[in-house]
Amino acid sequence: MTEKQEFWDIYNEKKERTGRTMKRNDWCLKDGEYHLTVLGVIKRTDGRFLITKRVMTKAWAPGCWEVSGGAAMAGEDSKTAVLREIREETGLDVSAWDGGYLFTYRRDNPGEGDNYFVDVYRFSADFDESDIKLQEEETDGYLFASAEEIKKLGEEGKFLHYDSIRQAFV
C-alpha cells in the first residue's frame, strides 16, 4: 500500500497563499516563503492542560511533551487543520468547545527551506479521560498538567515550542 502524498500550501511573508504547493517535508522553501502549521492547546475546566508525549521512534524530538498540532494540508484553513489534528492525535472533537484562535507566530530558518507560520488555538471544556483515544503511532501517553508543570518542562527543554506558546497556558 502506498502512502498518499500530502501537499502543503506555500504562503508569502504576509501569510497569503501564493497559489503554489509543496510536498510534505520537502524542505524547498525559499527565504520569504512559508508553510502553515497549527497547535491546539486543550484545557479542562479544572485549569489543567492535556499534553501528550511523542513516541521514541520520532525522528525529531522523541520523548518530548507537546500539544496537538501539525501542518495544514493544501486548501485547508487553519481552524479546520487544528480540529483535524486534535481529533487525529487525541480522539477529541473540540469543534463545539469554548475558545478558538489565540495568536500566530512565525519561524524563519534561512537557507534551510523550512519557514513556517504557527496558528495557536486553545479550546476548553469539561471532558472525561475515557474520551481520549491517542494516536499510537504519534503519542506515547498523556498527562493533565498545570501551567506551572508545563513551564518546568519547558525550562528543562522537554516541552516543544514552549517559549513560543507559553502565553497559551493561562
GROMACS .gro file of C-alpha atoms in nm:
model
  170
    1MET     CA    1   0.000   0.000   0.000
    2THR     CA    2   0.145   0.335  -0.099
    3GLU     CA    3   0.113   0.630   0.132
    4LYS     CA    4  -0.095   0.913  -0.008
    5GLN     CA    5   0.129   1.209  -0.087
    6GLU     CA    6   0.040   1.516   0.119
    7PHE     CA    7   0.079   1.870  -0.009
    8TRP     CA    8   0.104   2.197   0.178
    9ASP     CA    9   0.017   2.545   0.053
   10ILE     CA   10   0.305   2.789   0.019
   11TYR     CA   11   0.246   3.131   0.178
   12ASN     CA   12   0.423   3.466   0.142
   13GLU     CA   13   0.551   3.671   0.434
   14LYS     CA   14   0.207   3.836   0.472
   15LYS     CA   15   0.060   3.488   0.533
   16GLU     CA   16  -0.121   3.490   0.199
   17ARG     CA   17  -0.140   3.177  -0.015
   18THR     CA   18   0.080   3.204  -0.324
   19GLY     CA   19  -0.122   2.952  -0.527
   20ARG     CA   20   0.173   2.710  -0.518
   21THR     CA   21   0.212   2.396  -0.308
   22MET     CA   22   0.497   2.183  -0.178
   23LYS     CA   23   0.521   1.814  -0.094
   24ARG     CA   24   0.507   1.738   0.278
   25ASN     CA   25   0.852   1.759   0.440
   26ASP     CA   26   1.017   1.858   0.110
   27TRP     CA   27   1.212   2.148   0.258
   28CYS     CA   28   1.229   2.353  -0.062
   29LEU     CA   29   1.100   2.690   0.058
   30LYS     CA   30   1.294   2.998  -0.040
   31ASP     CA   31   1.354   3.273   0.213
   32GLY     CA   32   1.025   3.467   0.235
   33GLU     CA   33   0.813   3.154   0.165
   34TYR     CA   34   0.630   2.967   0.441
   35HIS     CA   35   0.403   2.675   0.514
   36LEU     CA   36   0.131   2.681   0.780
   37THR     CA   37   0.121   2.472   1.094
   38VAL     CA   38  -0.125   2.471   1.382
   39LEU     CA   39  -0.114   2.395   1.753
   40GLY     CA   40  -0.418   2.319   1.967
   41VAL     CA   41  -0.396   2.371   2.342
   42ILE     CA   42  -0.664   2.173   2.528
   43LYS     CA   43  -0.769   2.299   2.869
   44ARG     CA   44  -1.004   2.128   3.113
   45THR     CA   45  -1.240   2.334   3.324
   46ASP     CA   46  -1.027   2.245   3.630
   47GLY     CA   47  -0.748   2.455   3.473
   48ARG     CA   48  -0.523   2.164   3.375
   49PHE     CA   49  -0.397   2.111   3.020
   50LEU     CA   50  -0.386   1.792   2.814
   51ILE     CA   51  -0.031   1.731   2.695
   52THR     CA   52   0.099   1.430   2.504
   53LYS     CA   53   0.438   1.262   2.487
   54ARG     CA   54   0.598   1.196   2.148
   55VAL     CA   55   0.683   0.834   2.069
   56MET     CA   56   1.050   0.743   2.092
   57THR     CA   57   1.054   0.643   1.723
   58LYS     CA   58   1.003   1.005   1.611
   59ALA     CA   59   1.298   1.136   1.411
   60TRP     CA   60   1.269   1.479   1.572
   61ALA     CA   61   1.228   1.539   1.948
   62PRO     CA   62   1.140   1.182   2.056
   63GLY     CA   63   1.004   1.161   2.411
   64CYS     CA   64   0.929   1.532   2.438
   65TRP     CA   65   0.597   1.668   2.560
   66GLU     CA   66   0.374   1.875   2.333
   67VAL     CA   67   0.023   1.985   2.247
   68SER     CA   68  -0.161   1.853   1.942
   69GLY     CA   69  -0.067   2.004   1.612
   70GLY     CA   70   0.072   1.965   1.266
   71ALA     CA   71   0.072   2.107   0.918
   72ALA     CA   72  -0.231   2.244   0.738
   73MET     CA   73  -0.292   2.048   0.418
   74ALA     CA   74  -0.319   2.227   0.083
   75GLY     CA   75  -0.656   2.402   0.063
   76GLU     CA   76  -0.723   2.359   0.435
   77ASP     CA   77  -0.773   2.662   0.656
   78SER     CA   78  -0.607   2.680   0.993
   79LYS     CA   79  -0.920   2.614   1.204
   80THR     CA   80  -1.006   2.302   1.002
   81ALA     CA   81  -0.645   2.185   1.035
   82VAL     CA   82  -0.631   2.228   1.413
   83LEU     CA   83  -0.965   2.049   1.463
   84ARG     CA   84  -0.840   1.761   1.242
   85GLU     CA   85  -0.503   1.736   1.419
   86ILE     CA   86  -0.661   1.733   1.767
   87ARG     CA   87  -0.912   1.467   1.658
   88GLU     CA   88  -0.641   1.251   1.495
   89GLU     CA   89  -0.399   1.273   1.787
   90THR     CA   90  -0.636   1.264   2.087
   91GLY     CA   91  -0.972   1.140   1.958
   92LEU     CA   92  -1.136   1.458   2.092
   93ASP     CA   93  -1.383   1.660   1.885
   94VAL     CA   94  -1.335   2.013   2.019
   95SER     CA   95  -1.538   2.188   1.747
   96ALA     CA   96  -1.819   2.286   1.988
   97TRP     CA   97  -1.590   2.369   2.283
   98ASP     CA   98  -1.521   2.717   2.419
   99GLY     CA   99  -1.221   2.900   2.280
  100GLY     CA  100  -1.058   2.929   1.943
  101TYR     CA  101  -0.775   3.119   1.776
  102LEU     CA  102  -0.526   3.291   2.007
  103PHE     CA  103  -0.227   3.415   1.804
  104THR     CA  104   0.021   3.341   1.526
  105TYR     CA  105   0.398   3.331   1.536
  106ARG     CA  106   0.643   3.296   1.252
  107ARG     CA  107   0.965   3.097   1.234
  108ASP     CA  108   1.232   3.178   0.974
  109ASN     CA  109   1.511   2.926   0.914
  110PRO     CA  110   1.723   3.099   0.645
  111GLY     CA  111   1.869   2.861   0.391
  112GLU     CA  112   1.701   2.552   0.542
  113GLY     CA  113   1.386   2.560   0.324
  114ASP     CA  114   1.165   2.523   0.633
  115ASN     CA  115   0.998   2.852   0.723
  116TYR     CA  116   0.654   2.844   0.877
  117PHE     CA  117   0.368   3.023   1.045
  118VAL     CA  118   0.210   2.866   1.351
  119ASP     CA  119  -0.153   2.945   1.436
  120VAL     CA  120  -0.214   2.871   1.804
  121TYR     CA  121  -0.560   2.781   1.935
  122ARG     CA  122  -0.694   2.699   2.279
  123PHE     CA  123  -1.013   2.503   2.346
  124SER     CA  124  -1.165   2.431   2.684
  125ALA     CA  125  -1.437   2.206   2.818
  126ASP     CA  126  -1.506   1.956   3.090
  127PHE     CA  127  -1.437   1.616   2.935
  128ASP     CA  128  -1.376   1.266   3.055
  129GLU     CA  129  -1.044   1.084   3.022
  130SER     CA  130  -1.231   0.796   2.860
  131ASP     CA  131  -1.293   1.030   2.562
  132ILE     CA  132  -0.920   1.037   2.485
  133LYS     CA  133  -0.810   0.797   2.212
  134LEU     CA  134  -0.440   0.853   2.146
  135GLN     CA  135  -0.288   0.804   1.802
  136GLU     CA  136  -0.040   0.534   1.897
  137GLU     CA  137   0.197   0.597   1.604
  138GLU     CA  138   0.242   0.955   1.730
  139THR     CA  139   0.192   0.955   2.106
  140ASP     CA  140   0.325   0.758   2.399
  141GLY     CA  141   0.092   0.870   2.675
  142TYR     CA  142  -0.058   1.189   2.811
  143LEU     CA  143  -0.081   1.400   3.125
  144PHE     CA  144  -0.313   1.663   3.264
  145ALA     CA  145  -0.059   1.924   3.367
  146SER     CA  146  -0.084   2.260   3.537
  147ALA     CA  147   0.061   2.570   3.370
  148GLU     CA  148   0.341   2.556   3.629
  149GLU     CA  149   0.425   2.192   3.546
  150ILE     CA  150   0.434   2.278   3.173
  151LYS     CA  151   0.659   2.577   3.245
  152LYS     CA  152   0.900   2.347   3.432
  153LEU     CA  153   0.905   2.100   3.139
  154GLY     CA  154   0.971   2.395   2.909
  155GLU     CA  155   1.260   2.518   3.120
  156GLU     CA  156   1.407   2.167   3.114
  157GLY     CA  157   1.383   2.162   2.733
  158LYS     CA  158   1.128   1.879   2.743
  159PHE     CA  159   0.823   2.068   2.609
  160LEU     CA  160   0.820   2.157   2.239
  161HIS     CA  161   0.772   2.521   2.136
  162TYR     CA  162   0.724   2.629   2.499
  163ASP     CA  163   0.887   2.969   2.462
  164SER     CA  164   0.672   3.047   2.157
  165ILE     CA  165   0.339   2.936   2.307
  166ARG     CA  166   0.373   2.988   2.685
  167GLN     CA  167   0.107   3.262   2.686
  168ALA     CA  168  -0.149   3.000   2.577
  169PHE     CA  169  -0.122   2.829   2.917
  170VAL     CA  170  -0.340   3.064   3.120
   0.00000   0.00000   0.00000
